[in-house]
Amino acid sequence: MSRPRPPRLAEWLLATQVWPDERPIVLGDFDEQFQRQVQATGAWRSTCWYWRRAIQLVFGLWWWTPRPAWSRGRVMAMDDVRYAVRRLRKQPLTALVSIATLACAIGAAAATWSLISAVLLHPLRVHEPERLVEISYRRETPRGPQTSSGFTYPASRLLREAGFMPAAAWGSIGSQTPLMVQAAGEPRERSVRFATPDFLSVLGLQPSLGRFFSDAEDRPGEPLVVVLSERFWQSEFNSDPGVIGRTIQVRGQPARIVGVAPRKFVDLDLGRAPALFMPLHSIDRVQPWEGLYGERPPVYWVQLVGRLPDGVSLAQMQDRMNALRRESMASLSGTTLVLTDVETAALSETSRADLRKFSQLLGSTVVLLLAIGSMTVGVLLLMRTEARRGEFAMCLALGASRVRLARGVAIEGVLLALSGALLALPVSRMVFAGIRAYRLPGGIRLDVLDLSLDGRVLAAAAGAAVASVVLIAGVASLFALRRDLGDVLRSHTGATPRLTRRHSRAALVTAQVAVTLVLVSGAGLFARSVTHALSLNPGFDTSRLLWGSLDLNGHGYDAARSTVFLDEFRTRLAQQPAVASFALSDGNQGTRVLIDGEQRDLKSVFLLGIDDRYLDTIGLPVLIGRNFTQADRAGAPRVGIVSASLAKAIAGDGSVLGRRISAPPKGVVLHETEIVGVIPDVIRGTTGLQPFRLYLPSAQYSAPVYPGSGGLRLLVRATGDVGAGEASVLATIRAIDPDIRQDAMTTIDAGILEEMAPQRFGTAVMGALGTIALLLSVLGTYVLAESMAVARRREMGIRAALGARGSHLRALLLSDTFRLVGAGLLLGFVLTWLGAGTIRAFLFQVEPFDPLVTGGVAATIITLTLAVSLRPALAAARIDLARVLRDD
Amino acid sequence: MPRTALGDVEHFVLIALLHLGDDTYSVPIMDEISRRTGREVAQAAVYIALRRLEEKGLVLSRVGEATAARGGRAKRHFKLTPAGRKQLREVREAFVQMWAGAEDLVRKGR
């Protein structure tokens, strides 16, 4: 049995701190005691013991070693700290502003970088994620190689049972379609993940309560069991540990709770965040679907995650797996298996690229804020040291050492920075709480990520702030200590004081203005994107219009029952005074199409079955041709209406009427249909501004019904208040069948706001940071203007005595400030131009260098800085030489 | 009075050396003090006390052989010098003199 080894870092600490001649002896003593501790208390406690004793020893040696020089230094250092605290308390406003500035900057930086780390660097909370792989396959197609991670159930079994590595299967039908779940409160739609019993063990996780499924529970026909996600456990059961054994309803079927998923574990798909986990084989009970467990028809719904054995690389495992003969399995024939590490697979390539850009944007934003915060504190420290130049000169003349005086200034800087870092903790908590409601690109919800502050990130942010403040404080003290007493005395008796430090302060203000312009412009660009999206012309009157879904299939309705329900629904809803008109549509399935029997290189055309009230309810005119009539029933010649964009793509400027459209033989069923009309494009979001839509009469088109597809789309135009209209629809549905749980309906604007979530997040974050930066810039400018006015009092007094007018003196002082603000704005324009590439991807119908936004922000900065520099300039211009001489 | 004053820990270390005999080292010394006084003694304090006692000539030390039980590292063995024994006697004598007649007062809580 190998000998337990003490913690190496603690050993190193000891080795560096004890007397060199005693090093092996002390380490030997510690090692001996450590081995004894291991025997008595175990490895983990012994490691803690070793650390505790090592720290005690190091501290004890420092404290008890009789070193006169050291002890004198220690006492002096404590004196310096006490003196610095006293000085800070004398000017509490300056100290508080500095601390609040640093707390905001460090807190925002730490929270943002923790978020970036949680989403991009370590998105999955699993054990050794680098050994976890997603298994997918590549197949050559006429359109090039295609990679997919969805397997048929038999193919997934073949790969799992081949025994290459521990591999678990997971999946669901319709990845974005939740199931109706009733737990402690009202039934709501929830996302459910189906998985094999070894899912958690492959991920190296343990349930936080209870257990995961057993093999016996993952069999067809077994009673349903469920493992709750931690979020669901908290929200529905208030984290009640007695939840095990209780029953919830999943799509109307009872499921027994057997456990709670590990804390912080979300899912392998970050955009999903399931509320429940259920055994793989229970899927056909809650999401029945033809061919779930067979090869024909192939349903690719199972995904595989495996853990690489020790010593086997990803490439080696890929080669081994590809050596397996798979010809017997139709769905795997002619494919190449591909392994990808799960953290890469957790985000789609597009989402990852978008997220990376978004993270760059956020990361650089907070770096700028951190820089501006440190600069502000630097400016304040410069002011303080300038005010103390007389005191420093006097101390030096009396024999004080320069090191001691410099240390005093540096300690003030350190105290401010450390206090700011300490207060950054609650600030970052507030940031996390504030951003929970937003979504990142890729649909990643921040509220499911269980964001927590990364200690290393906080330390790095605080360290950067402390280092820059101490650096500025050091530079400030150097300037202050270069003064001699004669200089100071001269400045009190008529000579002009040196203005060396004003240059560094001016540089800081210039940088602050530049950063402010970048941040506030960024927020403005995001806000304009959201405004543009909301002001999209959807092609119809959106007022009082509501959208919703009616999932009859999900409530166990077959075709006959659905028809009866819908007839009753139509009759009752027509009598509701709050509803002006309504319509039902069905399906929204994309397909490639043939025009007059020929394949056309069009992007996907979406098929929508509509009833005869649809166009009237939505308020769309027929541009060319005709609307559907009662004659367009089942069995009649098939007809369709196309969107204007599709009509143009099919026929250009020619007539599209009479052209025949169909789908290729494989894929979606679309029999040859004659185009009889053209209607305007219906724009319901920012992603499809030129929608290719083919509308078909509901009687002639039946969209494939699959579980959880959301069912029929319900479109309602309210007579007045949309809330009353929605309430009427929900009441009507409940009156017919109280068991149907209908989700809330939405408006077009709400849908667009959902799509623009990342941009709204950008607006909120950059807006908040930009506002802080603006306040800091204004503060910096005011400080500069005030100090310039004070420093030039004598000059102004002499000028006034020689006959200069007040307006001339004011202009003289203001021009100094505005030269700096102008330089800052120029620098800001350059930075905005440099950052255009990063922000462009997130803008909607707005250019990254939008003159309106950037010009508006620049004008705001100029106005505010003018306002704050006016008072000192006015005061200095009114100065009287006699008073200046008297003061001196 | 003894020529050089002893601190608490130095005093305890010297008595522990008396109990443990020659050729003992820091780990048993700490254990002995803890066992007899019922309180943990800081390791740094013991190391510093041993160094001071050696500087005062009250103990002698030698470095032993490296052993596998200590991760291949050696021990420093300590033994009392005659001066150390004399110092202990003198300190004890001083304490006895000081305590004479005071024990009853402590007990009565006066």
XYZ file of N, CA and C in Angstrom, chain A residues 667-842:
528
model
N -40.218 12.361 -48.009
C -40.372 13.473 -47.066
C -41.829 13.832 -46.856
N -42.068 15.133 -46.698
C -43.404 15.627 -46.365
C -44.388 15.294 -47.486
N -45.603 14.908 -47.085
C -46.620 14.589 -48.097
C -47.293 15.884 -48.548
N -47.062 16.238 -49.822
C -47.753 17.399 -50.391
C -48.111 17.029 -51.823
N -49.400 16.728 -52.009
C -49.839 16.367 -53.352
C -49.823 17.606 -54.225
N -49.860 17.367 -55.550
C -49.768 18.500 -56.474
C -50.910 19.475 -56.221
N -50.573 20.714 -56.028
C -51.537 21.726 -55.619
C -51.441 22.916 -56.555
N -52.586 23.428 -56.962
C -52.577 24.580 -57.873
C -52.580 25.871 -57.049
N -51.723 26.796 -57.427
C -51.674 28.069 -56.707
C -52.808 28.949 -57.232
N -53.689 29.383 -56.299
C -54.858 30.169 -56.727
C -54.833 31.592 -56.163
N -53.868 31.893 -55.326
C -53.857 33.240 -54.753
C -52.506 33.605 -54.154
N -52.333 34.907 -53.971
C -51.111 35.419 -53.337
C -51.540 36.391 -52.239
N -50.953 36.237 -51.062
C -51.241 37.176 -49.966
C -49.923 37.790 -49.478
N -49.971 38.900 -48.769
C -48.709 39.514 -48.295
C -47.956 38.587 -47.339
N -46.664 38.868 -47.198
C -45.858 38.109 -46.232
C -46.362 38.384 -44.824
N -46.365 37.329 -44.013
C -46.719 37.496 -42.598
C -45.416 37.392 -41.811
N -45.012 38.504 -41.233
C -43.742 38.515 -40.500
C -44.042 38.467 -39.010
N -43.617 37.367 -38.382
C -43.942 37.217 -36.959
C -42.695 37.226 -36.102
N -41.559 37.478 -36.709
C -40.327 37.505 -35.917
C -39.219 38.095 -36.748
N -38.017 38.128 -36.151
C -36.896 38.782 -36.833
C -36.121 37.809 -37.712
N -36.415 36.513 -37.595
C -35.598 35.544 -38.329
C -36.138 35.247 -39.726
N -37.412 35.494 -39.965
C -37.969 35.201 -41.283
C -38.600 36.437 -41.897
N -37.743 37.284 -42.472
C -38.283 38.531 -43.014
C -38.819 38.341 -44.427
N -38.459 37.232 -45.068
C -39.024 36.931 -46.381
C -39.576 35.511 -46.320
N -40.702 35.326 -45.625
C -41.178 33.958 -45.384
C -41.719 33.305 -46.658
N -41.296 32.054 -46.854
C -41.840 31.255 -47.958
C -42.947 30.398 -47.368
N -44.196 30.772 -47.579
C -45.304 30.027 -46.979
C -46.286 29.596 -48.047
N -46.772 28.371 -47.870
C -47.849 27.870 -48.728
C -49.027 27.563 -47.819
N -50.128 28.288 -48.032
C -51.335 28.086 -47.226
C -52.239 27.100 -47.950
N -52.739 26.147 -47.190
C -53.606 25.111 -47.771
C -54.908 25.078 -46.983
N -56.038 24.747 -47.641
C -57.298 24.650 -46.886
C -57.188 23.516 -45.871
N -57.629 23.743 -44.647
C -57.532 22.703 -43.608
C -58.181 21.410 -44.058
N -59.273 21.531 -44.833
C -60.004 20.333 -45.255
C -59.184 19.474 -46.198
N -58.182 20.085 -46.863
C -57.391 19.318 -47.835
C -56.004 18.956 -47.303
N -55.706 19.435 -46.129
C -54.342 19.212 -45.619
C -54.406 18.798 -44.164
N -53.802 17.680 -43.881
C -53.727 17.333 -42.470
C -52.260 17.249 -42.095
N -51.866 18.149 -41.219
C -50.470 18.167 -40.775
C -50.212 16.920 -39.950
N -48.999 16.363 -40.033
C -48.730 15.195 -39.211
C -48.894 15.552 -37.731
N -49.639 14.721 -37.040
C -49.858 14.988 -35.620
C -48.834 14.183 -34.843
N -48.038 14.829 -34.083
C -47.104 14.083 -33.245
C -47.179 14.617 -31.822
N -46.857 13.747 -30.882
C -47.051 14.125 -29.487
C -46.229 15.354 -29.136
N -46.860 16.212 -28.411
C -46.146 17.378 -27.932
C -45.873 18.396 -29.017
N -46.491 18.272 -30.194
C -46.211 19.213 -31.273
C -46.856 20.554 -31.002
N -47.658 20.623 -29.968
C -48.333 21.875 -29.657
C -49.715 21.907 -30.276
N -49.978 21.036 -31.248
C -51.322 20.917 -31.821
C -51.683 22.085 -32.716
N -52.964 22.455 -32.649
C -53.471 23.507 -33.529
C -53.017 24.870 -33.047
N -52.868 25.792 -33.998
C -52.566 27.173 -33.635
C -53.870 27.952 -33.631
N -54.063 28.688 -32.597
C -55.305 29.433 -32.416
C -55.007 30.919 -32.577
N -55.783 31.571 -33.429
C -55.577 32.990 -33.708
C -56.856 33.733 -33.340
N -56.732 34.727 -32.470
C -57.944 35.400 -31.974
C -57.782 36.916 -32.106
N -58.786 37.574 -32.662
C -58.802 39.042 -32.679
C -59.832 39.473 -31.640
N -59.358 40.162 -30.600
C -60.279 40.576 -29.531
C -61.046 41.827 -29.963
N -62.226 42.020 -29.388
C -62.989 43.229 -29.732
C -62.392 44.455 -29.043
N -61.919 44.257 -27.853
C -61.340 45.398 -27.125
C -60.072 44.970 -26.432
N -60.158 44.798 -25.151
C -59.004 44.420 -24.338
C -58.552 42.986 -24.666
N -57.231 42.827 -24.931
C -56.740 41.484 -25.277
C -56.848 40.524 -24.085
N -56.743 41.079 -22.880
C -56.856 40.246 -21.677
C -58.242 39.607 -21.592
N -59.275 40.419 -21.892
C -60.651 39.895 -21.850
C -60.841 38.841 -22.935
N -60.252 39.101 -24.115
C -60.348 38.132 -25.219
C -59.717 36.813 -24.824
N -58.529 36.884 -24.225
C -57.821 35.663 -23.801
C -58.646 34.911 -22.754
N -59.200 35.672 -21.794
C -59.993 35.042 -20.731
C -61.195 34.320 -21.324
N -61.832 34.918 -22.359
C -62.992 34.278 -22.990
C -62.597 32.955 -23.641
N -61.424 32.965 -24.317
C -60.976 31.732 -24.996
C -60.723 30.642 -23.951
N -60.006 30.989 -22.898
C -59.671 29.986 -21.881
C -60.943 29.456 -21.201
N -61.894 30.377 -20.945
C -63.141 29.956 -20.293
C -63.924 29.021 -21.196
N -63.927 29.324 -22.484
C -64.663 28.472 -23.439
C -64.073 27.061 -23.463
N -62.743 26.995 -23.505
C -62.095 25.673 -23.540
C -62.417 24.896 -22.265
N -62.326 25.568 -21.134
C -62.601 24.889 -19.848
C -64.056 24.447 -19.745
N -64.956 25.271 -20.337
C -66.386 24.924 -20.264
C -66.668 23.640 -21.030
N -65.927 23.437 -22.132
C -66.165 22.221 -22.924
C -65.482 21.021 -22.266
N -64.244 21.217 -21.867
C -63.516 20.112 -21.231
C -62.612 20.675 -20.125
N -63.051 20.546 -18.870
C -62.269 21.143 -17.762
C -60.879 20.529 -17.622
N -60.662 19.363 -18.217
C -59.355 18.705 -18.070
C -58.281 19.315 -18.969
N -58.714 20.079 -19.971
C -57.714 20.657 -20.884
C -57.071 21.862 -20.219
N -55.755 21.785 -20.104
C -55.012 22.890 -19.498
C -54.428 23.723 -20.626
N -54.934 24.923 -20.759
C -54.512 25.762 -21.872
C -53.456 26.756 -21.405
N -52.349 26.840 -22.145
C -51.324 27.818 -21.792
C -51.765 29.218 -22.191
N -51.138 30.200 -21.584
C -51.474 31.596 -21.898
C -51.206 31.883 -23.370
N -51.963 32.847 -23.909
C -51.748 33.224 -25.306
C -50.764 34.393 -25.333
N -50.271 34.698 -26.522
C -49.245 35.739 -26.615
C -49.556 36.687 -27.767
N -48.925 37.858 -27.740
C -49.091 38.799 -28.835
C -47.836 38.772 -29.704
N -47.914 39.377 -30.874
C -46.761 39.410 -31.779
C -45.579 40.114 -31.098
N -45.869 41.238 -30.442
C -44.794 41.998 -29.797
C -44.095 41.162 -28.729
N -44.885 40.375 -27.966
C -44.277 39.533 -26.923
C -43.357 38.498 -27.550
N -43.783 37.946 -28.696
C -42.963 36.952 -29.397
C -41.653 37.563 -29.869
N -41.729 38.775 -30.419
C -40.513 39.438 -30.915
C -39.589 39.772 -29.750
N -40.182 40.203 -28.639
C -39.358 40.507 -27.458
C -38.604 39.266 -27.001
N -39.274 38.110 -27.082
C -38.637 36.841 -26.708
C -37.442 36.563 -27.620
N -37.651 36.774 -28.930
C -36.564 36.543 -29.891
C -35.395 37.485 -29.646
N -35.699 38.683 -29.211
C -34.649 39.693 -29.033
C -34.073 39.661 -27.613
N -34.234 38.536 -26.918
C -33.779 38.468 -25.520
C -32.291 38.810 -25.369
N -31.374 38.243 -26.213
C -29.968 38.611 -26.037
C -29.733 40.107 -26.206
N -30.448 40.718 -27.169
C -30.264 42.155 -27.394
C -30.788 42.943 -26.191
N -31.891 42.469 -25.606
C -32.416 43.157 -24.410
C -31.427 43.025 -23.260
N -30.817 41.828 -23.182
C -29.808 41.603 -22.147
C -28.642 42.581 -22.354
N -28.211 42.687 -23.623
C -27.120 43.609 -23.953
C -27.488 45.037 -23.595
N -28.738 45.421 -23.893
C -29.175 46.787 -23.575
C -29.102 47.019 -22.070
N -29.610 46.029 -21.314
C -29.657 46.196 -19.849
C -28.250 46.279 -19.271
N -27.386 45.317 -19.672
C -26.041 45.265 -19.077
C -25.222 46.489 -19.486
N -25.185 46.733 -20.815
C -24.347 47.854 -21.269
C -24.951 49.180 -20.831
N -26.274 49.233 -20.737
C -26.925 50.450 -20.266
C -26.538 50.743 -18.826
N -26.577 49.694 -17.980
C -26.245 49.883 -16.561
C -24.771 50.275 -16.410
N -23.899 49.517 -17.124
C -22.470 49.817 -17.013
C -22.165 51.191 -17.608
N -22.833 51.516 -18.720
C -22.620 52.807 -19.369
C -23.045 53.954 -18.471
N -24.144 53.746 -17.742
C -24.606 54.809 -16.839
C -23.574 55.039 -15.733
N -23.044 53.928 -15.184
C -22.006 54.073 -14.144
C -20.807 54.813 -14.723
N -20.412 54.384 -15.952
C -19.246 55.012 -16.581
C -19.498 56.500 -16.809
N -20.723 56.830 -17.214
C -21.057 58.239 -17.474
C -20.948 59.049 -16.179
N -21.493 58.494 -15.094
C -21.423 59.196 -13.804
C -19.967 59.411 -13.385
N -19.155 58.341 -13.581
C -17.747 58.446 -13.194
C -17.024 59.487 -14.042
N -17.357 59.526 -15.337
C -16.720 60.508 -16.214
C -17.073 61.920 -15.795
N -18.359 62.096 -15.474
C -18.812 63.426 -15.071
C -18.102 63.835 -13.780
N -17.992 62.853 -12.869
C -17.292 63.120 -11.606
C -15.841 63.499 -11.879
N -15.182 62.709 -12.758
C -13.776 62.963 -13.095
C -13.609 64.335 -13.718
N -14.526 64.693 -14.624
C -14.427 65.989 -15.292
C -14.609 67.125 -14.288
N -15.551 66.949 -13.382
C -15.806 67.980 -12.379
C -14.558 68.188 -11.512
N -13.976 67.053 -11.093
C -12.779 67.123 -10.248
C -11.670 67.863 -10.980
N -11.515 67.530 -12.264
C -10.471 68.162 -13.068
C -10.742 69.658 -13.213
N -11.998 70.007 -13.560
C -12.336 71.415 -13.774
C -12.113 72.219 -12.493
N -12.537 71.624 -11.387
C -12.403 72.305 -10.094
C -10.930 72.530 -9.765
N -10.112 71.475 -9.949
C -8.705 71.610 -9.566
C -7.973 72.565 -10.508
N -8.364 72.564 -11.780
C -7.737 73.501 -12.722
C -8.090 74.937 -12.343
N -9.355 75.132 -11.983
C -9.801 76.478 -11.626
C -9.055 76.973 -10.389
N -8.877 76.063 -9.403
C -8.173 76.450 -8.170
C -6.714 76.780 -8.486
N -6.095 75.903 -9.311
C -4.677 76.091 -9.610
C -4.430 77.384 -10.389
N -5.431 77.825 -11.142
C -5.205 79.000 -11.986
C -5.859 80.258 -11.402
N -6.175 80.232 -10.131
C -6.819 81.400 -9.509
C -5.949 82.647 -9.641
N -4.640 82.444 -9.314
C -3.736 83.596 -9.348
C -3.651 84.162 -10.768
N -3.483 83.222 -11.729
C -3.372 83.646 -13.130
C -4.626 84.426 -13.556
N -5.786 83.864 -13.170
C -7.058 84.498 -13.547
C -7.165 85.878 -12.892
N -6.707 85.953 -11.625
C -6.764 87.224 -10.907
C -5.911 88.267 -11.618
N -4.705 87.846 -12.059
C -3.805 88.798 -12.742
C -4.419 89.228 -14.071
N -4.971 88.229 -14.803
C -5.590 88.556 -16.093
C -6.734 89.557 -15.907
N -7.541 89.285 -14.838
C -8.681 90.177 -14.582
C -8.183 91.574 -14.236
N -7.097 91.631 -13.430
C -6.551 92.929 -13.038
C -6.009 93.686 -14.246
N -5.505 92.925 -15.253
C -4.965 93.572 -16.454
C -6.056 93.931 -17.465
N -7.317 93.614 -17.113
C -8.421 94.085 -17.962
C -9.147 93.006 -18.750
N -8.786 91.701 -18.504
C -9.498 90.642 -19.248
C -10.954 90.587 -18.793
N -11.853 90.323 -19.754
C -13.266 90.262 -19.376
C -13.610 88.876 -18.816
N -14.719 88.810 -18.050
C -15.163 87.549 -17.430
C -15.421 86.474 -18.464
N -16.065 86.855 -19.575
C -16.406 85.855 -20.594
C -15.128 85.247 -21.185
N -14.117 86.085 -21.328
C -12.853 85.595 -21.881
C -12.208 84.586 -20.923
N -12.250 84.924 -19.611
C -11.660 84.018 -18.612
C -12.422 82.692 -18.544
N -13.744 82.793 -18.607
C -14.578 81.559 -18.575
C -14.237 80.667 -19.764
N -14.152 81.317 -20.942
C -13.856 80.543 -22.160
C -12.493 79.886 -22.040
N -11.548 80.608 -21.414
C -10.193 80.078 -21.254
C -10.197 78.790 -20.423
N -10.966 78.850 -19.320
C -11.024 77.674 -18.432
C -11.810 76.531 -19.072
N -12.950 76.882 -19.703
C -13.785 75.826 -20.291
C -13.077 75.149 -21.460
N -12.289 75.943 -22.208
C -11.634 75.341 -23.382
C -10.671 74.238 -22.951
N -10.045 74.399 -21.789
C -9.139 73.355 -21.284
C -9.884 72.043 -21.088
N -11.043 72.155 -20.388
C -11.829 70.943 -20.124
C -12.309 70.336 -21.438
N -12.764 71.188 -22.334
C -13.355 70.638 -23.555
C -12.328 70.068 -24.516
N -11.109 70.547 -24.422
C -10.056 69.935 -25.231
C -9.909 68.458 -24.817
N -9.951 68.231 -23.497
C -9.814 66.850 -23.001
C -11.025 66.004 -23.375
N -12.228 66.580 -23.186
C -13.439 65.823 -23.520
C -13.437 65.501 -25.017
N -13.008 66.467 -25.840
C -12.940 66.249 -27.286
C -11.983 65.112 -27.609
N -10.806 65.122 -26.951
C -9.831 64.051 -27.197
C -10.417 62.703 -26.785
N -11.147 62.690 -25.647
C -11.780 61.449 -25.171
C -12.813 60.947 -26.164
N -13.614 61.867 -26.707
C -14.640 61.464 -27.672
C -13.995 60.898 -28.936
N -12.907 61.547 -29.365
C -12.210 61.068 -30.566
C -11.693 59.642 -30.350
N -11.094 59.435 -29.183
C -10.592 58.096 -28.841
C -11.754 57.103 -28.778
N -12.874 57.556 -28.213
C -14.073 56.704 -28.117
C -14.582 56.313 -29.491
N -14.577 57.270 -30.439
C -15.028 56.951 -31.811
C -14.149 55.859 -32.409
N -12.827 55.984 -32.179
C -11.902 54.970 -32.724
C -12.203 53.600 -32.107
N -12.400 53.573 -30.766
C -12.694 52.298 -30.086
C -14.011 51.720 -30.586
N -15.028 52.565 -30.772
C -16.327 52.086 -31.261
C -16.159 51.468 -32.646
N -15.347 52.134 -33.485
C -15.129 51.628 -34.835
C -14.408 50.276 -34.777
N -13.427 50.158 -33.842
C -12.685 48.899 -33.720
C -13.587 47.760 -33.234
N -14.553 48.106 -32.358
C -15.419 47.057 -31.798
C -16.628 46.745 -32.659
N -16.705 47.399 -33.849
C -17.903 47.236 -34.685
C -18.116 45.783 -35.102
N -17.019 45.082 -35.407
C -17.136 43.700 -35.896
C -17.798 42.799 -34.876
N -17.507 43.020 -33.587
C -18.043 42.138 -32.541
C -19.530 42.371 -32.342
N -19.918 43.633 -32.348
C -21.320 43.931 -32.005
C -22.242 43.743 -33.213
N -21.690 43.753 -34.423
C -22.521 43.710 -35.627
C -23.466 42.502 -35.641
N -22.942 41.331 -35.171
C -23.721 40.099 -35.239
C -25.023 40.183 -34.441
N -25.099 41.099 -33.477
C -26.277 41.139 -32.603
C -27.211 42.304 -32.923
